[in-house]
Short mmCIF file of C-alpha atoms and ligand atoms in Angstrom, two decimals:
data_model
loop_
_atom_site.label_atom_id
_atom_site.label_comp_id
_atom_site.label_asym_id
_atom_site.label_seq_id
_atom_site.Cartn_x
_atom_site.Cartn_y
_atom_site.Cartn_z
CA MET A 1 7.16 52.41 -116.71
CA LEU A 2 4.84 52.97 -119.67
CA PHE A 3 4.77 55.25 -122.73
CA ASP A 4 1.33 56.15 -124.12
CA THR A 5 2.20 56.96 -127.73
CA HIS A 6 -1.14 58.47 -128.76
CA VAL A 7 -3.29 60.70 -126.55
CA HIS A 8 -5.69 63.57 -127.18
CA LEU A 9 -5.47 65.37 -123.85
CA ASN A 10 -5.70 68.47 -126.05
CA ILE A 11 -9.44 68.18 -126.65
CA SER A 12 -12.47 69.45 -124.74
CA GLN A 13 -13.34 66.13 -123.05
CA PHE A 14 -10.43 66.88 -120.68
CA ASN A 15 -11.14 70.57 -120.05
CA GLU A 16 -12.58 69.96 -116.58
CA ASP A 17 -9.86 67.76 -115.09
CA ARG A 18 -6.77 67.70 -117.35
CA GLU A 19 -4.32 68.04 -114.44
CA GLU A 20 -5.95 65.21 -112.47
CA VAL A 21 -5.82 62.98 -115.56
CA ILE A 22 -2.10 63.66 -115.97
CA GLY A 23 -1.61 62.94 -112.27
CA ARG A 24 -3.43 59.61 -112.49
CA ALA A 25 -1.27 58.66 -115.48
CA LYS A 26 1.90 59.27 -113.44
CA GLN A 27 0.50 57.21 -110.58
CA ALA A 28 -0.19 54.34 -112.98
CA GLY A 29 3.43 54.45 -114.17
CA VAL A 30 2.77 56.24 -117.45
CA GLU A 31 5.98 58.22 -117.57
CA TYR A 32 5.74 59.57 -121.13
CA MET A 33 3.07 60.48 -123.65
CA VAL A 34 2.69 62.03 -127.07
CA VAL A 35 -0.24 64.41 -127.50
CA VAL A 36 -1.47 64.33 -131.07
CA GLY A 37 -2.79 67.50 -132.74
CA PHE A 38 -4.78 67.11 -135.94
CA ASP A 39 -6.33 70.48 -136.89
CA ARG A 40 -6.13 74.27 -136.32
CA GLN A 41 -7.47 74.02 -132.77
CA THR A 42 -5.80 70.87 -131.46
CA ILE A 43 -2.28 71.51 -132.81
CA PRO A 44 -1.54 74.61 -130.68
CA ASP A 45 -3.14 72.89 -127.68
CA ALA A 46 -0.85 69.86 -128.14
CA ILE A 47 2.21 72.11 -128.28
CA LYS A 48 1.05 73.97 -125.16
CA LEU A 49 0.72 70.73 -123.17
CA ALA A 50 4.17 69.63 -124.35
CA GLU A 51 5.68 72.95 -123.30
CA GLU A 52 4.09 72.78 -119.84
CA ASN A 53 5.01 69.16 -119.03
CA PRO A 54 8.56 67.77 -119.23
CA ASN A 55 7.62 64.22 -120.27
CA ILE A 56 4.82 65.14 -122.65
CA TYR A 57 5.69 65.50 -126.34
CA ALA A 58 3.63 66.59 -129.34
CA ALA A 59 2.84 65.33 -132.84
CA VAL A 60 1.39 67.71 -135.43
CA GLY A 61 -0.55 66.79 -138.53
CA TRP A 62 -3.84 66.98 -140.39
CA HIS A 63 -6.60 64.42 -139.89
CA PRO A 64 -7.89 62.70 -143.07
CA VAL A 65 -11.52 63.25 -142.11
CA ASP A 66 -10.91 67.00 -142.45
CA ALA A 67 -8.64 66.76 -145.49
CA PHE A 68 -11.06 68.91 -147.54
CA ASP A 69 -10.40 71.79 -145.16
CA MET A 70 -6.56 71.81 -145.28
CA GLU A 71 -4.99 74.76 -147.04
CA GLU A 72 -1.42 75.33 -148.20
CA SER A 73 -0.96 77.78 -145.30
CA ASP A 74 -1.81 74.97 -142.85
CA LEU A 75 0.83 72.75 -144.38
CA LYS A 76 3.39 75.55 -144.13
CA TRP A 77 2.43 76.12 -140.49
CA ILE A 78 2.89 72.40 -139.67
CA GLU A 79 6.28 72.48 -141.35
CA GLU A 80 7.34 75.46 -139.22
CA LEU A 81 6.16 73.74 -136.03
CA ALA A 82 8.20 70.65 -136.91
CA SER A 83 11.33 72.41 -135.67
CA HIS A 84 9.82 72.93 -132.18
CA PRO A 85 11.99 70.97 -129.71
CA LYS A 86 9.02 69.05 -128.29
CA VAL A 87 7.53 68.06 -131.66
CA VAL A 88 8.58 64.44 -132.25
CA ALA A 89 6.44 63.30 -135.20
CA ILE A 90 4.20 64.45 -138.04
CA GLY A 91 0.61 63.21 -137.83
CA GLU A 92 -1.82 61.95 -137.40
CA MET A 93 -2.35 61.63 -141.12
CA GLY A 94 -3.70 58.90 -143.37
CA LEU A 95 -6.99 57.75 -144.85
CA ASP A 96 -10.42 57.31 -143.29
CA TYR A 97 -12.99 55.65 -145.52
CA HIS A 98 -15.54 55.28 -142.75
CA TRP A 99 -16.72 58.89 -142.80
CA ASP A 100 -17.38 60.58 -146.15
CA LYS A 101 -16.67 64.16 -145.09
CA SER A 102 -13.59 64.34 -147.38
CA PRO A 103 -13.51 62.65 -150.82
CA LYS A 104 -10.98 59.82 -151.12
CA GLU A 105 -8.94 61.64 -153.76
CA VAL A 106 -8.60 64.72 -151.54
CA GLN A 107 -7.58 62.54 -148.59
CA LYS A 108 -4.91 60.83 -150.67
CA GLU A 109 -3.47 64.13 -151.87
CA VAL A 110 -3.31 65.59 -148.34
CA PHE A 111 -1.76 62.34 -147.11
CA ARG A 112 0.95 62.40 -149.80
CA LYS A 113 1.74 66.06 -149.07
CA GLN A 114 2.25 65.31 -145.38
CA ILE A 115 4.56 62.37 -146.08
CA ALA A 116 6.64 64.66 -148.30
CA LEU A 117 6.68 67.25 -145.51
CA ALA A 118 7.84 64.68 -142.95
CA LYS A 119 10.69 63.70 -145.26
CA ARG A 120 11.72 67.36 -145.64
CA VAL A 121 11.86 67.87 -141.85
CA ASN A 122 13.14 64.36 -141.19
CA LEU A 123 10.52 63.33 -138.64
CA PRO A 124 8.65 60.01 -138.45
CA ILE A 125 4.91 59.86 -139.18
CA ILE A 126 1.81 58.66 -137.33
CA ILE A 127 -0.80 56.92 -139.46
CA HIS A 128 -4.56 56.99 -138.93
CA ASN A 129 -6.18 54.18 -140.90
CA ARG A 130 -9.85 53.37 -141.04
CA GLU A 131 -10.97 50.80 -143.59
CA ALA A 132 -8.17 51.87 -145.96
CA THR A 133 -5.23 49.55 -145.24
CA GLU A 134 -4.37 48.60 -148.82
CA ASP A 135 -4.43 52.18 -150.13
CA ILE A 136 -2.37 53.33 -147.15
CA ILE A 137 0.33 50.71 -147.69
CA GLN A 138 0.44 51.51 -151.41
CA ILE A 139 0.86 55.26 -150.79
CA LEU A 140 3.50 54.71 -148.09
CA GLN A 141 5.44 52.54 -150.54
CA GLU A 142 5.06 54.95 -153.46
CA GLU A 143 6.13 57.93 -151.35
CA ASN A 144 9.02 55.97 -149.83
CA ALA A 145 7.87 56.61 -146.26
CA ALA A 146 10.43 54.02 -145.14
CA GLU A 147 12.92 56.88 -145.24
CA VAL A 148 11.39 58.39 -142.07
CA GLY A 149 9.46 55.39 -140.68
CA GLY A 150 6.30 55.66 -138.68
CA ILE A 151 3.61 54.24 -136.44
CA MET A 152 0.50 52.40 -137.54
CA HIS A 153 -1.65 53.92 -134.79
CA CYS A 154 -4.32 51.74 -133.21
CA PHE A 155 -3.64 49.00 -135.75
CA ASN A 156 -6.90 47.22 -136.36
CA ASP A 157 -6.42 45.03 -139.38
CA SER A 158 -5.42 41.49 -140.14
CA ALA A 159 -1.95 40.24 -139.17
CA GLU A 160 -1.22 39.59 -142.87
CA TYR A 161 -0.48 43.32 -143.29
CA VAL A 162 2.01 43.49 -140.44
CA GLN A 163 5.04 42.41 -142.47
CA ALA A 164 4.50 45.11 -145.13
CA CYS A 165 4.51 47.70 -142.33
CA LEU A 166 7.64 46.28 -140.71
CA ASP A 167 9.38 46.31 -144.10
CA MET A 168 8.81 50.08 -144.27
CA ASN A 169 10.42 50.69 -140.85
CA PHE A 170 7.04 51.04 -139.19
CA TYR A 171 6.03 50.23 -135.64
CA ILE A 172 2.67 48.72 -134.72
CA SER A 173 0.77 50.45 -131.93
CA LEU A 174 -2.05 48.67 -130.13
CA GLY A 175 -4.75 50.28 -128.03
CA GLY A 176 -8.01 49.50 -126.22
CA PRO A 177 -9.47 47.19 -128.90
CA VAL A 178 -6.90 44.49 -128.04
CA THR A 179 -8.80 44.11 -124.74
CA PHE A 180 -12.29 43.90 -126.29
CA LYS A 181 -13.88 40.49 -125.86
CA ASN A 182 -15.08 40.27 -129.49
CA ALA A 183 -11.98 41.73 -131.17
CA THR A 184 -10.01 38.94 -132.83
CA LEU A 185 -7.76 40.88 -135.25
CA PRO A 186 -5.79 43.01 -132.75
CA LYS A 187 -5.31 39.95 -130.54
CA GLU A 188 -3.69 38.07 -133.43
CA VAL A 189 -1.56 41.10 -134.23
CA ALA A 190 -0.46 41.37 -130.59
CA LYS A 191 1.01 37.88 -130.85
CA VAL A 192 2.90 38.25 -134.14
CA VAL A 193 4.50 41.72 -133.99
CA PRO A 194 8.18 41.44 -133.02
CA MET A 195 8.65 42.80 -129.50
CA ASP A 196 11.06 45.47 -130.76
CA ARG A 197 8.39 46.95 -133.06
CA LEU A 198 5.49 47.03 -130.64
CA LEU A 199 4.02 50.17 -129.02
CA VAL A 200 1.05 50.82 -126.74
CA GLU A 201 -1.40 53.71 -126.73
CA THR A 202 -4.82 54.75 -125.49
CA ASP A 203 -6.03 57.17 -128.22
CA CYS A 204 -7.86 58.73 -125.26
CA PRO A 205 -10.59 59.93 -124.81
CA PHE A 206 -11.64 57.30 -127.36
CA LEU A 207 -11.52 53.49 -127.31
CA ALA A 208 -11.30 52.87 -123.56
CA PRO A 209 -10.05 49.35 -122.82
CA HIS A 210 -12.11 46.68 -121.06
CA PRO A 211 -13.53 46.98 -118.35
CA ASN A 212 -13.92 50.71 -119.01
CA ARG A 213 -15.18 50.27 -122.58
CA GLY A 214 -17.68 52.96 -123.54
CA LYS A 215 -16.43 55.40 -120.89
CA ARG A 216 -13.97 58.24 -121.42
CA ASN A 217 -10.50 56.81 -121.91
CA GLU A 218 -7.38 58.27 -120.23
CA PRO A 219 -3.60 57.55 -120.31
CA ALA A 220 -3.63 55.62 -117.00
CA TYR A 221 -5.61 52.90 -118.80
CA VAL A 222 -2.72 52.12 -121.16
CA LYS A 223 -1.67 49.73 -118.40
CA LEU A 224 -4.71 47.57 -119.23
CA VAL A 225 -3.53 47.41 -122.85
CA ALA A 226 -0.01 46.33 -121.89
CA GLU A 227 -1.38 43.76 -119.43
CA LYS A 228 -3.57 42.22 -122.12
CA ILE A 229 -0.67 42.05 -124.59
CA ALA A 230 1.47 40.33 -121.94
CA GLU A 231 -1.28 37.77 -121.35
CA LEU A 232 -1.68 37.11 -125.11
CA ARG A 233 2.08 36.75 -125.66
CA GLU A 234 2.51 34.73 -122.46
CA VAL A 235 5.22 37.03 -121.14
CA SER A 236 5.36 39.26 -118.07
CA PHE A 237 3.78 42.70 -117.89
CA GLU A 238 7.26 44.08 -117.04
CA GLU A 239 8.66 42.73 -120.29
CA VAL A 240 5.92 44.39 -122.36
CA SER A 241 6.05 47.68 -120.50
CA GLN A 242 9.83 47.89 -120.66
CA ALA A 243 10.08 46.92 -124.34
CA THR A 244 7.30 49.23 -125.51
CA THR A 245 8.74 52.14 -123.53
CA GLU A 246 12.25 51.59 -124.92
CA ASN A 247 10.79 51.28 -128.44
CA ALA A 248 8.87 54.54 -128.12
CA LEU A 249 11.84 56.47 -126.70
CA HIS A 250 13.98 55.21 -129.57
CA PHE A 251 11.32 55.85 -132.23
CA PHE A 252 10.65 59.42 -131.12
CA GLY A 253 14.34 60.14 -130.52
CA ILE A 254 13.82 61.05 -126.86
CA ASP A 255 16.83 60.97 -124.52
CA ARG A 256 15.93 60.21 -120.96
ZN1 LIG B 1 -5.81 60.01 -132.73
#
């Protein structure tokens, strides 16, 4: 059994065959998933998928790339949705220094506001980080995010940052890049994260694992991620799939 902790089945790349994709995930043993909404369009679509499917849950937040576009009314709306029974986390949120659509200062402010929101509603957070690890860790520490804990989604930085994340009650989630031939950082991370803090994800439709790299990703492929982690840690696939599923159920507060 597997738990894909970060999917975007709520976006247009899945409009043609969403049901088939969900069916293939079940066949591959992917029992649970969290659909992540990140703006005005994808948040309601994440909730809708969670309402229609018993083992699909939703996370709601505002993406850092679009931080410039977030208004107070959006924040209020996210806070209201937090009480929905299928909403299990706030996010994705964070910092993205790769694209310059939103100025860094605006991103930081929107990030801090969402951490404060998560603390008010007592839900954990999901962090999107691109080329901003040090600023992210600093803000999480300053805002005392340890109070709610969170996930470093698709962690793609050096293993030296892992301990700081663990110290703040964070989990490390690995995705497709751990399978890429030339990716050394996530492979090192896969070996050092304690088994009880490890999660797996696809971030589909993005970042498809080897040998599907470059194609559209889907939740069934999370199996390839777990298999690669098992190989790197020299443990069985069953051990990785069972531990990561238990971790995710515990983290999101889901009773089976
Ligand atoms: Zn995402």
